[in-house]
């Protein structure tokens, strides 16, 4: 079913909206959650919660890209769940590795940004990503948006894992410079 | 800012970027459909020949390598017609297919320089596949070049390239480097036939429950491929050694620039340095694999900086030195290269060519 029709079902408050969402985007959302949580049950719950959040958000929302809209909800839910887990000392998934890598870009300054500044930073990151060649942009987003394992990215793009690592290293370095140039304390 | 918060900020980047990252498919240009071209060819070719206004139809090789180039260098430095013609002169469309155990592999086109063969492949599986399926050729394909003039040579390294999904057809590019051809021999001298044999294909997919699967299909896909003759070009030799004064204390010697890449030996004061990958001349200390590596680019006359997309290293048993071969993202004309630019990510070192 086309995305616009699924969104219409949400607006019509039809429960088929959830079934169609599960069918079309369940595996996609599951893979995002699984990369973060490395736990089948928790990931499945995240996907269910994603549908519930989507149900509560539409209306009034009418997302331009349903897939990313759902993926973003799943990602945030999974990160929240991961954070809860960490307080129970239960780690796993790609998050610790990704957080460690992101210390190249953030973590030196103990700054706290308000939501407006965070949005501004997200726009600066988007603008920076648009300056990169398509492949490098994909590598960055597959790693830090989708939290895909390095080996998966390498396989998906048909390049070596070491190239993924070296590209990420360089992109992080450039991104940090760009954010500092834009006046962010990272 | 804490890395954790930064991860949430990244979550808010623009939708189109996030969406693009998961789309493995890139739009195929209409010029890459030889069958369609043949069907309409009889009528169209006559018109185009008479009118002399024809847009040139390139081989699939030239189109694929152009796409790879543009993806790597970015839209602002897209491949020039001159560069594309250079590749096209070394390429031929083929369209040879072999099917085994439900998997069809097709060699769409071949590009050959003096020592390197680039194969453009598509492969297709008969059974239903799920969204996001990836296929790739695994193991080392057997590649042998046979010349009426200088005999038979097997390839000494290979692999690398790009892989992507295209409406159930999976496009791949494999490169094979012939390292030990006889003195003066070229793969592209018009006498060579290539035998390529694949024995294993891996299929990766995720089912409706989100479970990941990997399936390996063994079979025999064997191709006999003629290599296009192309005009010989002169390699460029750099007589002076290149020494680096940065964090790595190394010297490059015996440097030679070819159509397909750059070759050199490395002198290092100890064996502390190890290769951490096979891309872009990455060298680093074993204990600090993330810290330092070099890249090299070829600066062309028109200002384009051509990056490398692969490398391999072997030990020269006579000299005890590491021998490197760096592969450009696509074949280039060595006479167009004005300098080589090495970088450790912080500073650049440019070596002018005579």
PDB file of N, CA, C and O in Angstrom, chain B residues 84-128:
ATOM      1  N   UNK B  84      35.769  10.078 -20.035  1.00  0.00           N
ATOM      2  CA  UNK B  84      34.864   8.969 -20.335  1.00  0.00           C
ATOM      3  C   UNK B  84      35.262   8.285 -21.648  1.00  0.00           C
ATOM      4  O   UNK B  84      35.207   7.060 -21.766  1.00  0.00           O
ATOM      5  N   UNK B  85      35.685   9.107 -22.616  1.00  0.00           N
ATOM      6  CA  UNK B  85      36.155   8.532 -23.880  1.00  0.00           C
ATOM      7  C   UNK B  85      37.382   7.652 -23.664  1.00  0.00           C
ATOM      8  O   UNK B  85      37.539   6.611 -24.297  1.00  0.00           O
ATOM      9  N   UNK B  86      38.249   8.101 -22.750  1.00  0.00           N
ATOM     10  CA  UNK B  86      39.465   7.338 -22.449  1.00  0.00           C
ATOM     11  C   UNK B  86      39.094   5.935 -21.935  1.00  0.00           C
ATOM     12  O   UNK B  86      39.685   4.929 -22.330  1.00  0.00           O
ATOM     13  N   UNK B  87      38.090   5.885 -21.078  1.00  0.00           N
ATOM     14  CA  UNK B  87      37.642   4.591 -20.543  1.00  0.00           C
ATOM     15  C   UNK B  87      36.935   3.787 -21.629  1.00  0.00           C
ATOM     16  O   UNK B  87      37.162   2.585 -21.782  1.00  0.00           O
ATOM     17  N   UNK B  88      36.112   4.485 -22.401  1.00  0.00           N
ATOM     18  CA  UNK B  88      35.327   3.786 -23.420  1.00  0.00           C
ATOM     19  C   UNK B  88      36.239   3.124 -24.459  1.00  0.00           C
ATOM     20  O   UNK B  88      35.925   2.039 -24.972  1.00  0.00           O
ATOM     21  N   UNK B  89      37.350   3.783 -24.765  1.00  0.00           N
ATOM     22  CA  UNK B  89      38.298   3.209 -25.730  1.00  0.00           C
ATOM     23  C   UNK B  89      38.899   1.895 -25.236  1.00  0.00           C
ATOM     24  O   UNK B  89      39.476   1.140 -26.006  1.00  0.00           O
ATOM     25  N   UNK B  90      38.794   1.660 -23.953  1.00  0.00           N
ATOM     26  CA  UNK B  90      39.355   0.442 -23.358  1.00  0.00           C
ATOM     27  C   UNK B  90      38.266  -0.543 -22.945  1.00  0.00           C
ATOM     28  O   UNK B  90      38.514  -1.459 -22.156  1.00  0.00           O
ATOM     29  N   UNK B  91      37.064  -0.329 -23.423  1.00  0.00           N
ATOM     30  CA  UNK B  91      35.921  -1.120 -22.947  1.00  0.00           C
ATOM     31  C   UNK B  91      35.138  -1.752 -24.094  1.00  0.00           C
ATOM     32  O   UNK B  91      35.172  -1.258 -25.225  1.00  0.00           O
ATOM     33  N   UNK B  92      34.430  -2.824 -23.780  1.00  0.00           N
ATOM     34  CA  UNK B  92      33.536  -3.457 -24.759  1.00  0.00           C
ATOM     35  C   UNK B  92      32.316  -4.014 -24.037  1.00  0.00           C
ATOM     36  O   UNK B  92      32.436  -4.588 -22.948  1.00  0.00           O
ATOM     37  N   UNK B  93      31.144  -3.832 -24.644  1.00  0.00           N
ATOM     38  CA  UNK B  93      29.935  -4.462 -24.108  1.00  0.00           C
ATOM     39  C   UNK B  93      29.914  -5.929 -24.512  1.00  0.00           C
ATOM     40  O   UNK B  93      30.291  -6.275 -25.633  1.00  0.00           O
ATOM     41  N   UNK B  94      29.458  -6.803 -23.594  1.00  0.00           N
ATOM     42  CA  UNK B  94      29.446  -8.232 -23.906  1.00  0.00           C
ATOM     43  C   UNK B  94      28.064  -8.859 -23.725  1.00  0.00           C
ATOM     44  O   UNK B  94      27.463  -9.345 -24.652  1.00  0.00           O
ATOM     45  N   UNK B  95      27.577  -8.902 -22.488  1.00  0.00           N
ATOM     46  CA  UNK B  95      26.264  -9.497 -22.244  1.00  0.00           C
ATOM     47  C   UNK B  95      26.269 -11.016 -22.254  1.00  0.00           C
ATOM     48  O   UNK B  95      25.272 -11.641 -22.635  1.00  0.00           O
ATOM     49  N   UNK B  96      27.354 -11.617 -21.807  1.00  0.00           N
ATOM     50  CA  UNK B  96      27.442 -13.085 -21.720  1.00  0.00           C
ATOM     51  C   UNK B  96      26.846 -13.559 -20.392  1.00  0.00           C
ATOM     52  O   UNK B  96      27.256 -13.094 -19.331  1.00  0.00           O
ATOM     53  N   UNK B  97      25.884 -14.530 -20.457  1.00  0.00           N
ATOM     54  CA  UNK B  97      25.235 -15.010 -19.231  1.00  0.00           C
ATOM     55  C   UNK B  97      25.446 -16.507 -19.027  1.00  0.00           C
ATOM     56  O   UNK B  97      25.472 -17.270 -19.988  1.00  0.00           O
ATOM     57  N   UNK B  98      25.561 -16.897 -17.764  1.00  0.00           N
ATOM     58  CA  UNK B  98      25.598 -18.319 -17.396  1.00  0.00           C
ATOM     59  C   UNK B  98      24.681 -18.499 -16.190  1.00  0.00           C
ATOM     60  O   UNK B  98      24.729 -17.699 -15.251  1.00  0.00           O
ATOM     61  N   UNK B  99      23.835 -19.548 -16.203  1.00  0.00           N
ATOM     62  CA  UNK B  99      22.938 -19.823 -15.075  1.00  0.00           C
ATOM     63  C   UNK B  99      23.303 -21.153 -14.426  1.00  0.00           C
ATOM     64  O   UNK B  99      23.543 -22.148 -15.119  1.00  0.00           O
ATOM     65  N   UNK B 100      23.375 -21.162 -13.113  1.00  0.00           N
ATOM     66  CA  UNK B 100      23.608 -22.404 -12.372  1.00  0.00           C
ATOM     67  C   UNK B 100      22.864 -22.307 -11.046  1.00  0.00           C
ATOM     68  O   UNK B 100      22.941 -21.275 -10.357  1.00  0.00           O
ATOM     69  N   UNK B 101      22.139 -23.372 -10.682  1.00  0.00           N
ATOM     70  CA  UNK B 101      21.432 -23.446  -9.411  1.00  0.00           C
ATOM     71  C   UNK B 101      20.556 -22.206  -9.150  1.00  0.00           C
ATOM     72  O   UNK B 101      20.515 -21.684  -8.040  1.00  0.00           O
ATOM     73  N   UNK B 102      19.902 -21.744 -10.190  1.00  0.00           N
ATOM     74  CA  UNK B 102      18.953 -20.639 -10.029  1.00  0.00           C
ATOM     75  C   UNK B 102      19.577 -19.260 -10.004  1.00  0.00           C
ATOM     76  O   UNK B 102      18.891 -18.260  -9.849  1.00  0.00           O
ATOM     77  N   UNK B 103      20.887 -19.198 -10.144  1.00  0.00           N
ATOM     78  CA  UNK B 103      21.553 -17.891 -10.121  1.00  0.00           C
ATOM     79  C   UNK B 103      22.170 -17.626 -11.496  1.00  0.00           C
ATOM     80  O   UNK B 103      22.948 -18.440 -11.991  1.00  0.00           O
ATOM     81  N   UNK B 104      21.789 -16.505 -12.078  1.00  0.00           N
ATOM     82  CA  UNK B 104      22.335 -16.122 -13.383  1.00  0.00           C
ATOM     83  C   UNK B 104      23.350 -15.000 -13.196  1.00  0.00           C
ATOM     84  O   UNK B 104      23.045 -13.973 -12.573  1.00  0.00           O
ATOM     85  N   UNK B 105      24.545 -15.214 -13.725  1.00  0.00           N
ATOM     86  CA  UNK B 105      25.561 -14.158 -13.710  1.00  0.00           C
ATOM     87  C   UNK B 105      25.782 -13.731 -15.154  1.00  0.00           C
ATOM     88  O   UNK B 105      25.922 -14.550 -16.046  1.00  0.00           O
ATOM     89  N   UNK B 106      25.804 -12.422 -15.349  1.00  0.00           N
ATOM     90  CA  UNK B 106      26.033 -11.868 -16.683  1.00  0.00           C
ATOM     91  C   UNK B 106      27.236 -10.928 -16.638  1.00  0.00           C
ATOM     92  O   UNK B 106      27.313 -10.062 -15.757  1.00  0.00           O
ATOM     93  N   UNK B 107      28.167 -11.135 -17.551  1.00  0.00           N
ATOM     94  CA  UNK B 107      29.261 -10.160 -17.708  1.00  0.00           C
ATOM     95  C   UNK B 107      28.772  -9.154 -18.734  1.00  0.00           C
ATOM     96  O   UNK B 107      28.703  -9.426 -19.920  1.00  0.00           O
ATOM     97  N   UNK B 108      28.385  -7.995 -18.252  1.00  0.00           N
ATOM     98  CA  UNK B 108      27.813  -6.971 -19.124  1.00  0.00           C
ATOM     99  C   UNK B 108      28.868  -6.319 -19.996  1.00  0.00           C
ATOM    100  O   UNK B 108      28.636  -6.042 -21.163  1.00  0.00           O
ATOM    101  N   UNK B 109      30.015  -6.030 -19.392  1.00  0.00           N
ATOM    102  CA  UNK B 109      31.057  -5.344 -20.156  1.00  0.00           C
ATOM    103  C   UNK B 109      32.406  -5.521 -19.479  1.00  0.00           C
ATOM    104  O   UNK B 109      32.478  -5.907 -18.308  1.00  0.00           O
ATOM    105  N   UNK B 110      33.440  -5.279 -20.231  1.00  0.00           N
ATOM    106  CA  UNK B 110      34.810  -5.442 -19.726  1.00  0.00           C
ATOM    107  C   UNK B 110      35.624  -4.215 -20.100  1.00  0.00           C
ATOM    108  O   UNK B 110      35.532  -3.705 -21.219  1.00  0.00           O
ATOM    109  N   UNK B 111      36.412  -3.733 -19.156  1.00  0.00           N
ATOM    110  CA  UNK B 111      37.378  -2.671 -19.427  1.00  0.00           C
ATOM    111  C   UNK B 111      38.762  -3.225 -19.103  1.00  0.00           C
ATOM    112  O   UNK B 111      38.926  -3.900 -18.090  1.00  0.00           O
ATOM    113  N   UNK B 112      39.732  -2.967 -19.960  1.00  0.00           N
ATOM    114  CA  UNK B 112      41.085  -3.459 -19.676  1.00  0.00           C
ATOM    115  C   UNK B 112      42.103  -2.361 -19.913  1.00  0.00           C
ATOM    116  O   UNK B 112      42.076  -1.673 -20.938  1.00  0.00           O
ATOM    117  N   UNK B 113      42.989  -2.166 -18.936  1.00  0.00           N
ATOM    118  CA  UNK B 113      44.147  -1.304 -19.124  1.00  0.00           C
ATOM    119  C   UNK B 113      45.343  -2.237 -19.365  1.00  0.00           C
ATOM    120  O   UNK B 113      45.154  -3.422 -19.629  1.00  0.00           O
ATOM    121  N   UNK B 114      46.554  -1.722 -19.230  1.00  0.00           N
ATOM    122  CA  UNK B 114      47.713  -2.554 -19.507  1.00  0.00           C
ATOM    123  C   UNK B 114      47.830  -3.732 -18.540  1.00  0.00           C
ATOM    124  O   UNK B 114      48.266  -4.817 -18.907  1.00  0.00           O
ATOM    125  N   UNK B 115      47.394  -3.524 -17.289  1.00  0.00           N
ATOM    126  CA  UNK B 115      47.577  -4.602 -16.306  1.00  0.00           C
ATOM    127  C   UNK B 115      46.343  -4.908 -15.461  1.00  0.00           C
ATOM    128  O   UNK B 115      46.399  -5.734 -14.561  1.00  0.00           O
ATOM    129  N   UNK B 116      45.236  -4.233 -15.723  1.00  0.00           N
ATOM    130  CA  UNK B 116      44.066  -4.409 -14.855  1.00  0.00           C
ATOM    131  C   UNK B 116      42.800  -4.615 -15.682  1.00  0.00           C
ATOM    132  O   UNK B 116      42.601  -3.943 -16.693  1.00  0.00           O
ATOM    133  N   UNK B 117      41.983  -5.555 -15.227  1.00  0.00           N
ATOM    134  CA  UNK B 117      40.703  -5.815 -15.899  1.00  0.00           C
ATOM    135  C   UNK B 117      39.566  -5.453 -14.954  1.00  0.00           C
ATOM    136  O   UNK B 117      39.583  -5.820 -13.783  1.00  0.00           O
ATOM    137  N   UNK B 118      38.602  -4.701 -15.463  1.00  0.00           N
ATOM    138  CA  UNK B 118      37.416  -4.335 -14.684  1.00  0.00           C
ATOM    139  C   UNK B 118      36.222  -5.050 -15.311  1.00  0.00           C
ATOM    140  O   UNK B 118      35.946  -4.882 -16.498  1.00  0.00           O
ATOM    141  N   UNK B 119      35.540  -5.861 -14.512  1.00  0.00           N
ATOM    142  CA  UNK B 119      34.369  -6.584 -15.008  1.00  0.00           C
ATOM    143  C   UNK B 119      33.105  -5.943 -14.452  1.00  0.00           C
ATOM    144  O   UNK B 119      32.999  -5.740 -13.243  1.00  0.00           O
ATOM    145  N   UNK B 120      32.179  -5.625 -15.324  1.00  0.00           N
ATOM    146  CA  UNK B 120      30.867  -5.166 -14.852  1.00  0.00           C
ATOM    147  C   UNK B 120      29.901  -6.331 -14.927  1.00  0.00           C
ATOM    148  O   UNK B 120      29.648  -6.867 -15.999  1.00  0.00           O
ATOM    149  N   UNK B 121      29.381  -6.715 -13.780  1.00  0.00           N
ATOM    150  CA  UNK B 121      28.546  -7.909 -13.699  1.00  0.00           C
ATOM    151  C   UNK B 121      27.153  -7.564 -13.214  1.00  0.00           C
ATOM    152  O   UNK B 121      26.976  -6.632 -12.435  1.00  0.00           O
ATOM    153  N   UNK B 122      26.174  -8.337 -13.675  1.00  0.00           N
ATOM    154  CA  UNK B 122      24.894  -8.344 -12.976  1.00  0.00           C
ATOM    155  C   UNK B 122      24.597  -9.782 -12.622  1.00  0.00           C
ATOM    156  O   UNK B 122      25.017 -10.704 -13.326  1.00  0.00           O
ATOM    157  N   UNK B 123      23.911  -9.977 -11.501  1.00  0.00           N
ATOM    158  CA  UNK B 123      23.508 -11.344 -11.184  1.00  0.00           C
ATOM    159  C   UNK B 123      22.093 -11.303 -10.615  1.00  0.00           C
ATOM    160  O   UNK B 123      21.676 -10.357  -9.979  1.00  0.00           O
ATOM    161  N   UNK B 124      21.389 -12.398 -10.863  1.00  0.00           N
ATOM    162  CA  UNK B 124      19.963 -12.425 -10.558  1.00  0.00           C
ATOM    163  C   UNK B 124      19.616 -13.795 -10.009  1.00  0.00           C
ATOM    164  O   UNK B 124      20.129 -14.801 -10.513  1.00  0.00           O
ATOM    165  N   UNK B 125      18.735 -13.821  -9.002  1.00  0.00           N
ATOM    166  CA  UNK B 125      18.332 -15.099  -8.423  1.00  0.00           C
ATOM    167  C   UNK B 125      16.883 -15.367  -8.804  1.00  0.00           C
ATOM    168  O   UNK B 125      16.075 -14.445  -8.864  1.00  0.00           O
ATOM    169  N   UNK B 126      16.582 -16.642  -9.088  1.00  0.00           N
ATOM    170  CA  UNK B 126      15.238 -16.963  -9.597  1.00  0.00           C
ATOM    171  C   UNK B 126      14.172 -16.921  -8.520  1.00  0.00           C
ATOM    172  O   UNK B 126      13.053 -16.517  -8.743  1.00  0.00           O
ATOM    173  N   UNK B 127      14.528 -17.351  -7.304  1.00  0.00           N
ATOM    174  CA  UNK B 127      13.507 -17.425  -6.264  1.00  0.00           C
ATOM    175  C   UNK B 127      13.156 -16.022  -5.769  1.00  0.00           C
ATOM    176  O   UNK B 127      13.871 -15.057  -6.019  1.00  0.00           O
ATOM    177  N   UNK B 128      12.030 -15.940  -5.053  1.00  0.00           N
ATOM    178  CA  UNK B 128      11.614 -14.643  -4.526  1.00  0.00           C
ATOM    179  C   UNK B 128      12.624 -14.128  -3.518  1.00  0.00           C
ATOM    180  O   UNK B 128      13.175 -14.897  -2.742  1.00  0.00           O
TER     181      UNK B 128
END
